[in-house]
PDB file of C-alpha atoms in Angstrom:
ATOM      1  CA  MET A   1      30.488  24.319  -4.370  1.00  0.00           C
ATOM      2  CA  GLY A   2      30.679  25.622  -7.921  1.00  0.00           C
ATOM      3  CA  LEU A   3      28.231  25.577 -10.808  1.00  0.00           C
ATOM      4  CA  LEU A   4      27.847  22.227 -12.592  1.00  0.00           C
ATOM      5  CA  GLN A   5      27.646  21.486 -16.284  1.00  0.00           C
ATOM      6  CA  VAL A   6      24.498  19.951 -17.709  1.00  0.00           C
ATOM      7  CA  THR A   7      26.151  16.522 -17.896  1.00  0.00           C
ATOM      8  CA  ASP A   8      26.865  16.651 -14.155  1.00  0.00           C
ATOM      9  CA  ILE A   9      23.265  17.168 -12.986  1.00  0.00           C
ATOM     10  CA  ALA A  10      22.783  13.543 -11.941  1.00  0.00           C
ATOM     11  CA  LEU A  11      25.678  13.596  -9.460  1.00  0.00           C
ATOM     12  CA  PRO A  12      26.265  15.966  -6.561  1.00  0.00           C
ATOM     13  CA  VAL A  13      29.914  16.933  -6.076  1.00  0.00           C
ATOM     14  CA  LEU A  14      32.116  17.657  -3.098  1.00  0.00           C
ATOM     15  CA  GLU A  15      34.004  20.905  -2.641  1.00  0.00           C
ATOM     16  CA  ASP A  16      37.141  19.436  -4.232  1.00  0.00           C
ATOM     17  CA  GLY A  17      35.194  18.290  -7.310  1.00  0.00           C
ATOM     18  CA  ALA A  18      35.128  14.575  -6.455  1.00  0.00           C
ATOM     19  CA  ALA A  19      31.911  12.773  -7.340  1.00  0.00           C
ATOM     20  CA  LYS A  20      29.781  11.452  -4.485  1.00  0.00           C
ATOM     21  CA  SER A  21      27.162   8.719  -4.940  1.00  0.00           C
ATOM     22  CA  MET A  22      23.965   8.466  -2.936  1.00  0.00           C
ATOM     23  CA  SER A  23      22.781   5.353  -1.140  1.00  0.00           C
ATOM     24  CA  PHE A  24      19.340   3.839  -1.714  1.00  0.00           C
ATOM     25  CA  GLY A  25      18.185   5.180   1.634  1.00  0.00           C
ATOM     26  CA  GLN A  26      19.276   8.698   0.742  1.00  0.00           C
ATOM     27  CA  LEU A  27      17.506   8.490  -2.587  1.00  0.00           C
ATOM     28  CA  PHE A  28      14.376   7.213  -0.841  1.00  0.00           C
ATOM     29  CA  LEU A  29      14.387  10.080   1.659  1.00  0.00           C
ATOM     30  CA  ALA A  30      15.033  12.568  -1.119  1.00  0.00           C
ATOM     31  CA  GLY A  31      11.745  11.530  -2.691  1.00  0.00           C
ATOM     32  CA  GLY A  32       9.804  13.040   0.208  1.00  0.00           C
ATOM     33  CA  TRP A  33       6.621  11.954   1.971  1.00  0.00           C
ATOM     34  CA  ILE A  34       5.098  10.320  -1.100  1.00  0.00           C
ATOM     35  CA  MET A  35       7.792   7.629  -0.960  1.00  0.00           C
ATOM     36  CA  TRP A  36       6.490   6.496   2.434  1.00  0.00           C
ATOM     37  CA  ILE A  37       2.999   6.082   0.998  1.00  0.00           C
ATOM     38  CA  LEU A  38       4.429   4.110  -1.915  1.00  0.00           C
ATOM     39  CA  LEU A  39       6.390   1.925   0.498  1.00  0.00           C
ATOM     40  CA  ALA A  40       3.205   1.156   2.439  1.00  0.00           C
ATOM     41  CA  LEU A  41       1.359   0.337  -0.784  1.00  0.00           C
ATOM     42  CA  ALA A  42       4.202  -1.956  -1.833  1.00  0.00           C
ATOM     43  CA  GLY A  43       3.920  -3.852   1.435  1.00  0.00           C
ATOM     44  CA  VAL A  44       0.154  -4.180   1.108  1.00  0.00           C
ATOM     45  CA  SER A  45       0.376  -5.377  -2.504  1.00  0.00           C
ATOM     46  CA  ILE A  46       2.984  -8.013  -1.594  1.00  0.00           C
ATOM     47  CA  PHE A  47       0.776  -9.240   1.255  1.00  0.00           C
ATOM     48  CA  ILE A  48      -2.366  -9.412  -0.901  1.00  0.00           C
ATOM     49  CA  PHE A  49      -0.606 -11.181  -3.756  1.00  0.00           C
ATOM     50  CA  THR A  50       1.085 -13.730  -1.491  1.00  0.00           C
ATOM     51  CA  GLU A  51      -2.077 -14.462   0.514  1.00  0.00           C
ATOM     52  CA  ARG A  52      -4.285 -14.781  -2.577  1.00  0.00           C
ATOM     53  CA  PHE A  53      -1.686 -16.846  -4.438  1.00  0.00           C
ATOM     54  CA  ILE A  54      -1.551 -19.375  -1.594  1.00  0.00           C
ATOM     55  CA  ALA A  55      -5.356 -19.447  -1.279  1.00  0.00           C
ATOM     56  CA  ILE A  56      -5.925 -19.903  -5.023  1.00  0.00           C
ATOM     57  CA  ARG A  57      -3.216 -22.531  -5.271  1.00  0.00           C
ATOM     58  CA  LYS A  58      -4.809 -24.471  -2.430  1.00  0.00           C
ATOM     59  CA  ALA A  59      -8.253 -24.124  -3.998  1.00  0.00           C
ATOM     60  CA  SER A  60      -6.966 -25.355  -7.364  1.00  0.00           C
ATOM     61  CA  GLY A  61      -5.784 -28.671  -5.948  1.00  0.00           C
ATOM     62  CA  ARG A  62      -8.206 -31.425  -6.884  1.00  0.00           C
ATOM     63  CA  ASP A  63      -8.591 -35.167  -6.939  1.00  0.00           C
ATOM     64  CA  MET A  64      -9.017 -36.375 -10.524  1.00  0.00           C
ATOM     65  CA  ASN A  65     -11.285 -39.181  -9.284  1.00  0.00           C
ATOM     66  CA  PHE A  66     -13.405 -36.906  -7.092  1.00  0.00           C
ATOM     67  CA  MET A  67     -16.445 -36.758  -9.366  1.00  0.00           C
ATOM     68  CA  ASN A  68     -16.187 -40.469 -10.187  1.00  0.00           C
ATOM     69  CA  ARG A  69     -16.361 -41.302  -6.495  1.00  0.00           C
ATOM     70  CA  ILE A  70     -19.279 -38.906  -6.005  1.00  0.00           C
ATOM     71  CA  ARG A  71     -21.105 -40.600  -8.884  1.00  0.00           C
ATOM     72  CA  ASP A  72     -20.515 -44.052  -7.440  1.00  0.00           C
ATOM     73  CA  TYR A  73     -21.728 -43.014  -3.981  1.00  0.00           C
ATOM     74  CA  ILE A  74     -24.880 -41.400  -5.379  1.00  0.00           C
ATOM     75  CA  TYR A  75     -25.710 -44.377  -7.588  1.00  0.00           C
ATOM     76  CA  GLU A  76     -25.227 -46.673  -4.595  1.00  0.00           C
ATOM     77  CA  GLY A  77     -27.448 -44.469  -2.448  1.00  0.00           C
ATOM     78  CA  LYS A  78     -24.581 -43.595  -0.083  1.00  0.00           C
ATOM     79  CA  ILE A  79     -25.435 -39.900   0.271  1.00  0.00           C
ATOM     80  CA  ALA A  80     -23.757 -39.612   3.685  1.00  0.00           C
ATOM     81  CA  ALA A  81     -20.532 -41.050   2.257  1.00  0.00           C
ATOM     82  CA  ALA A  82     -20.661 -38.537  -0.614  1.00  0.00           C
ATOM     83  CA  LEU A  83     -21.077 -35.678   1.869  1.00  0.00           C
ATOM     84  CA  ASP A  84     -18.171 -36.951   3.972  1.00  0.00           C
ATOM     85  CA  LEU A  85     -15.982 -37.077   0.878  1.00  0.00           C
ATOM     86  CA  CYS A  86     -16.846 -33.474   0.008  1.00  0.00           C
ATOM     87  CA  LYS A  87     -16.136 -32.250   3.530  1.00  0.00           C
ATOM     88  CA  SER A  88     -12.806 -34.049   3.691  1.00  0.00           C
ATOM     89  CA  THR A  89     -11.726 -32.666   0.285  1.00  0.00           C
ATOM     90  CA  ASP A  90     -12.191 -29.015   1.373  1.00  0.00           C
ATOM     91  CA  THR A  91     -11.981 -27.238  -2.005  1.00  0.00           C
ATOM     92  CA  PRO A  92     -14.364 -24.772  -3.664  1.00  0.00           C
ATOM     93  CA  ILE A  93     -15.519 -27.499  -6.025  1.00  0.00           C
ATOM     94  CA  ALA A  94     -16.222 -29.883  -3.138  1.00  0.00           C
ATOM     95  CA  ARG A  95     -18.126 -27.225  -1.181  1.00  0.00           C
ATOM     96  CA  MET A  96     -20.165 -26.435  -4.284  1.00  0.00           C
ATOM     97  CA  ILE A  97     -21.038 -30.115  -4.796  1.00  0.00           C
ATOM     98  CA  THR A  98     -21.919 -30.405  -1.093  1.00  0.00           C
ATOM     99  CA  LYS A  99     -24.757 -27.913  -1.535  1.00  0.00           C
ATOM    100  CA  GLY A 100     -26.111 -29.924  -4.441  1.00  0.00           C
ATOM    101  CA  ILE A 101     -25.936 -33.244  -2.589  1.00  0.00           C
ATOM    102  CA  GLU A 102     -27.748 -31.758   0.408  1.00  0.00           C
ATOM    103  CA  ARG A 103     -30.680 -30.919  -1.876  1.00  0.00           C
ATOM    104  CA  ILE A 104     -30.988 -34.276  -3.627  1.00  0.00           C
ATOM    105  CA  GLY A 105     -34.673 -35.194  -3.749  1.00  0.00           C
ATOM    106  CA  ARG A 106     -35.834 -31.656  -4.440  1.00  0.00           C
ATOM    107  CA  PRO A 107     -36.670 -30.355  -7.950  1.00  0.00           C
ATOM    108  CA  MET A 108     -33.648 -30.268 -10.252  1.00  0.00           C
ATOM    109  CA  SER A 109     -34.002 -26.509 -10.662  1.00  0.00           C
ATOM    110  CA  ASP A 110     -33.549 -26.068  -6.914  1.00  0.00           C
ATOM    111  CA  VAL A 111     -30.468 -28.287  -6.922  1.00  0.00           C
ATOM    112  CA  GLN A 112     -28.919 -26.393  -9.831  1.00  0.00           C
ATOM    113  CA  SER A 113     -29.705 -23.032  -8.266  1.00  0.00           C
ATOM    114  CA  SER A 114     -28.092 -24.121  -5.012  1.00  0.00           C
ATOM    115  CA  VAL A 115     -24.952 -25.283  -6.818  1.00  0.00           C
ATOM    116  CA  GLU A 116     -24.696 -22.027  -8.782  1.00  0.00           C
ATOM    117  CA  ASN A 117     -25.160 -19.875  -5.672  1.00  0.00           C
ATOM    118  CA  ALA A 118     -22.478 -21.837  -3.842  1.00  0.00           C
ATOM    119  CA  ALA A 119     -20.131 -21.422  -6.813  1.00  0.00           C
ATOM    120  CA  ASN A 120     -20.706 -17.654  -6.856  1.00  0.00           C
ATOM    121  CA  LEU A 121     -19.883 -17.425  -3.155  1.00  0.00           C
ATOM    122  CA  GLU A 122     -16.682 -19.396  -3.648  1.00  0.00           C
ATOM    123  CA  VAL A 123     -15.578 -17.150  -6.513  1.00  0.00           C
ATOM    124  CA  SER A 124     -16.340 -14.084  -4.401  1.00  0.00           C
ATOM    125  CA  ARG A 125     -14.104 -15.430  -1.633  1.00  0.00           C
ATOM    126  CA  LEU A 126     -11.293 -16.110  -4.102  1.00  0.00           C
ATOM    127  CA  GLU A 127     -11.499 -12.555  -5.459  1.00  0.00           C
ATOM    128  CA  SER A 128     -11.274 -11.015  -1.984  1.00  0.00           C
ATOM    129  CA  GLY A 129      -8.564  -8.338  -1.952  1.00  0.00           C
ATOM    130  CA  LEU A 130      -8.069  -8.256  -5.711  1.00  0.00           C
ATOM    131  CA  PRO A 131      -9.923  -4.940  -6.223  1.00  0.00           C
ATOM    132  CA  PHE A 132      -7.535  -3.289  -3.766  1.00  0.00           C
ATOM    133  CA  LEU A 133      -4.550  -4.790  -5.611  1.00  0.00           C
ATOM    134  CA  ALA A 134      -5.927  -3.368  -8.856  1.00  0.00           C
ATOM    135  CA  THR A 135      -6.317   0.018  -7.156  1.00  0.00           C
ATOM    136  CA  ILE A 136      -2.665  -0.061  -6.103  1.00  0.00           C
ATOM    137  CA  ALA A 137      -1.634  -0.999  -9.657  1.00  0.00           C
ATOM    138  CA  GLY A 138      -3.386   2.093 -10.996  1.00  0.00           C
ATOM    139  CA  GLY A 139      -2.908   4.447  -8.058  1.00  0.00           C
ATOM    140  CA  ALA A 140       0.807   4.006  -7.326  1.00  0.00           C
ATOM    141  CA  PRO A 141       1.998   5.459 -10.667  1.00  0.00           C
ATOM    142  CA  MET A 142      -0.455   8.331 -10.229  1.00  0.00           C
ATOM    143  CA  LEU A 143       1.045   9.073  -6.805  1.00  0.00           C
ATOM    144  CA  GLY A 144       4.464   8.986  -8.418  1.00  0.00           C
ATOM    145  CA  PHE A 145       3.349  11.497 -11.033  1.00  0.00           C
ATOM    146  CA  LEU A 146       1.910  13.649  -8.271  1.00  0.00           C
ATOM    147  CA  GLY A 147       5.344  13.669  -6.678  1.00  0.00           C
ATOM    148  CA  THR A 148       6.803  14.646 -10.038  1.00  0.00           C
ATOM    149  CA  VAL A 149       4.498  17.646 -10.296  1.00  0.00           C
ATOM    150  CA  ILE A 150       5.220  18.678  -6.707  1.00  0.00           C
ATOM    151  CA  GLY A 151       8.960  18.368  -7.338  1.00  0.00           C
ATOM    152  CA  LEU A 152       8.791  20.459 -10.501  1.00  0.00           C
ATOM    153  CA  VAL A 153       6.762  23.141  -8.750  1.00  0.00           C
ATOM    154  CA  LYS A 154       9.378  23.254  -5.979  1.00  0.00           C
ATOM    155  CA  THR A 155      12.135  23.456  -8.582  1.00  0.00           C
ATOM    156  CA  PHE A 156      10.578  26.432 -10.384  1.00  0.00           C
ATOM    157  CA  MET A 157       9.871  28.171  -7.083  1.00  0.00           C
ATOM    158  CA  ASP A 158      13.517  27.738  -6.068  1.00  0.00           C
ATOM    159  CA  MET A 159      14.629  29.070  -9.451  1.00  0.00           C
ATOM    160  CA  SER A 160      12.463  32.159  -9.127  1.00  0.00           C
ATOM    161  CA  MET A 161      13.729  32.842  -5.611  1.00  0.00           C
ATOM    162  CA  ALA A 162      17.372  32.335  -6.579  1.00  0.00           C
ATOM    163  CA  GLY A 163      17.386  35.150  -9.079  1.00  0.00           C
ATOM    164  CA  GLY A 164      19.576  35.190 -12.158  1.00  0.00           C
ATOM    165  CA  THR A 165      22.346  32.697 -11.374  1.00  0.00           C
ATOM    166  CA  VAL A 166      21.081  29.320 -10.188  1.00  0.00           C
ATOM    167  CA  ASP A 167      23.320  26.793  -8.447  1.00  0.00           C
ATOM    168  CA  ILE A 168      22.362  23.215  -9.239  1.00  0.00           C
ATOM    169  CA  SER A 169      22.298  22.451  -5.506  1.00  0.00           C
ATOM    170  CA  VAL A 170      19.338  24.823  -5.192  1.00  0.00           C
ATOM    171  CA  LEU A 171      17.383  22.762  -7.687  1.00  0.00           C
ATOM    172  CA  SER A 172      18.498  19.298  -6.626  1.00  0.00           C
ATOM    173  CA  GLY A 173      15.861  18.845  -3.909  1.00  0.00           C
ATOM    174  CA  GLY A 174      12.933  19.425  -6.228  1.00  0.00           C
ATOM    175  CA  MET A 175      14.470  17.385  -9.022  1.00  0.00           C
ATOM    176  CA  TYR A 176      15.010  14.423  -6.694  1.00  0.00           C
ATOM    177  CA  VAL A 177      11.356  14.496  -5.684  1.00  0.00           C
ATOM    178  CA  ALA A 178      10.286  14.810  -9.321  1.00  0.00           C
ATOM    179  CA  MET A 179      12.339  11.881 -10.607  1.00  0.00           C
ATOM    180  CA  ILE A 180      12.443   9.485  -7.662  1.00  0.00           C
ATOM    181  CA  THR A 181       8.716   9.487  -6.957  1.00  0.00           C
ATOM    182  CA  THR A 182       8.009   8.654 -10.604  1.00  0.00           C
ATOM    183  CA  VAL A 183      10.376   5.698 -10.464  1.00  0.00           C
ATOM    184  CA  GLY A 184       8.956   4.633  -7.089  1.00  0.00           C
ATOM    185  CA  GLY A 185       5.378   4.743  -8.347  1.00  0.00           C
ATOM    186  CA  LEU A 186       6.222   2.598 -11.352  1.00  0.00           C
ATOM    187  CA  ILE A 187       8.216   0.126  -9.247  1.00  0.00           C
ATOM    188  CA  VAL A 188       5.130  -0.413  -7.070  1.00  0.00           C
ATOM    189  CA  GLY A 189       2.464  -0.183  -9.767  1.00  0.00           C
ATOM    190  CA  VAL A 190       3.921  -2.385 -12.503  1.00  0.00           C
ATOM    191  CA  PRO A 191       4.410  -5.552 -10.375  1.00  0.00           C
ATOM    192  CA  ALA A 192       0.985  -4.995  -8.797  1.00  0.00           C
ATOM    193  CA  TYR A 193      -0.558  -4.809 -12.268  1.00  0.00           C
ATOM    194  CA  PHE A 194       1.054  -8.026 -13.473  1.00  0.00           C
ATOM    195  CA  GLY A 195       0.307  -9.746 -10.159  1.00  0.00           C
ATOM    196  CA  TYR A 196      -3.356  -8.771 -10.357  1.00  0.00           C
ATOM    197  CA  ASN A 197      -3.747 -10.107 -13.889  1.00  0.00           C
ATOM    198  CA  TYR A 198      -1.939 -13.325 -12.987  1.00  0.00           C
ATOM    199  CA  LEU A 199      -4.304 -13.979 -10.078  1.00  0.00           C
ATOM    200  CA  VAL A 200      -7.346 -13.147 -12.201  1.00  0.00           C
ATOM    201  CA  ALA A 201      -6.193 -15.652 -14.814  1.00  0.00           C
ATOM    202  CA  ARG A 202      -5.777 -18.347 -12.133  1.00  0.00           C
ATOM    203  CA  ILE A 203      -9.275 -17.650 -10.798  1.00  0.00           C
ATOM    204  CA  GLU A 204     -10.793 -17.793 -14.288  1.00  0.00           C
ATOM    205  CA  LYS A 205      -9.189 -21.197 -14.799  1.00  0.00           C
ATOM    206  CA  LEU A 206     -10.639 -22.387 -11.493  1.00  0.00           C
ATOM    207  CA  VAL A 207     -14.072 -21.027 -12.413  1.00  0.00           C
ATOM    208  CA  PHE A 208     -13.956 -23.059 -15.612  1.00  0.00           C
ATOM    209  CA  GLN A 209     -13.204 -26.184 -13.554  1.00  0.00           C
ATOM    210  CA  MET A 210     -16.101 -25.392 -11.225  1.00  0.00           C
ATOM    211  CA  GLU A 211     -18.479 -24.987 -14.167  1.00  0.00           C
ATOM    212  CA  ALA A 212     -17.321 -28.297 -15.647  1.00  0.00           C
ATOM    213  CA  ASN A 213     -17.838 -30.101 -12.339  1.00  0.00           C
ATOM    214  CA  SER A 214     -21.241 -28.468 -11.871  1.00  0.00           C
ATOM    215  CA  ILE A 215     -22.356 -29.769 -15.248  1.00  0.00           C
ATOM    216  CA  ALA A 216     -20.949 -33.200 -14.435  1.00  0.00           C
ATOM    217  CA  PHE A 217     -22.833 -33.268 -11.144  1.00  0.00           C
ATOM    218  CA  MET A 218     -26.140 -32.354 -12.770  1.00  0.00           C
ATOM    219  CA  ASP A 219     -25.538 -35.046 -15.408  1.00  0.00           C
ATOM    220  CA  ILE A 220     -25.059 -37.576 -12.598  1.00  0.00           C
ATOM    221  CA  LEU A 221     -28.413 -36.648 -11.098  1.00  0.00           C
ATOM    222  CA  ASN A 222     -30.185 -36.697 -14.482  1.00  0.00           C
ATOM    223  CA  GLN A 223     -28.643 -39.921 -15.714  1.00  0.00           C
ATOM    224  CA  PRO A 224     -30.661 -43.037 -14.885  1.00  0.00           C
ATOM    225  CA  VAL A 225     -28.925 -45.576 -12.717  1.00  0.00           C
ATOM    226  CA  GLU A 226     -27.764 -48.610 -14.649  1.00  0.00           C
ATOM    227  CA  LYS A 227     -28.863 -51.917 -13.113  1.00  0.00           C
TER     228      LYS A 227
END
């Protein structure tokens, strides 16, 4: 195997000079042990995003007449029917309203505090796993850069050991680690970053809906019943 020109660095060559391409699996293995960590992080980020997306989508489903029915039941004195409606709806908003209905008859400050505490618990459940997804979004590129540094160190060590004339094949191992791990880290980190922000935006929208329904519920309790 002869020396290569600068323009040939990206492609290994056979003994007869014919170009040889590398498969994805070969490129992955050339990246070294960091690629396995990045692969695991990719799997975890996909799982977290999918699971949270389904959970948030389910939580966002709501009956447009839900609060109207709650108001009618409360005005008619059908507290048990209002509780049954909340339990059958099974959404964060319904569970939040359930806590308020259960405390009807107590001071309004206690009812409001109960509703707010329930809302905070629901938001906490929705955000479960998101900090880890954010960590992957920031940590995966850093791992890729770590692989880059390790690859460059290996390259310079190989150059110093090779002496004056350096065959590109001596440097290829370190260069593969340096370049491939950077690409791998970005491939994992960038989608995780966008996925995290998308889920956060969906949760913020749901929180706004919960706040609006909380205010509506307190208005129902404060509004005098029309006879």
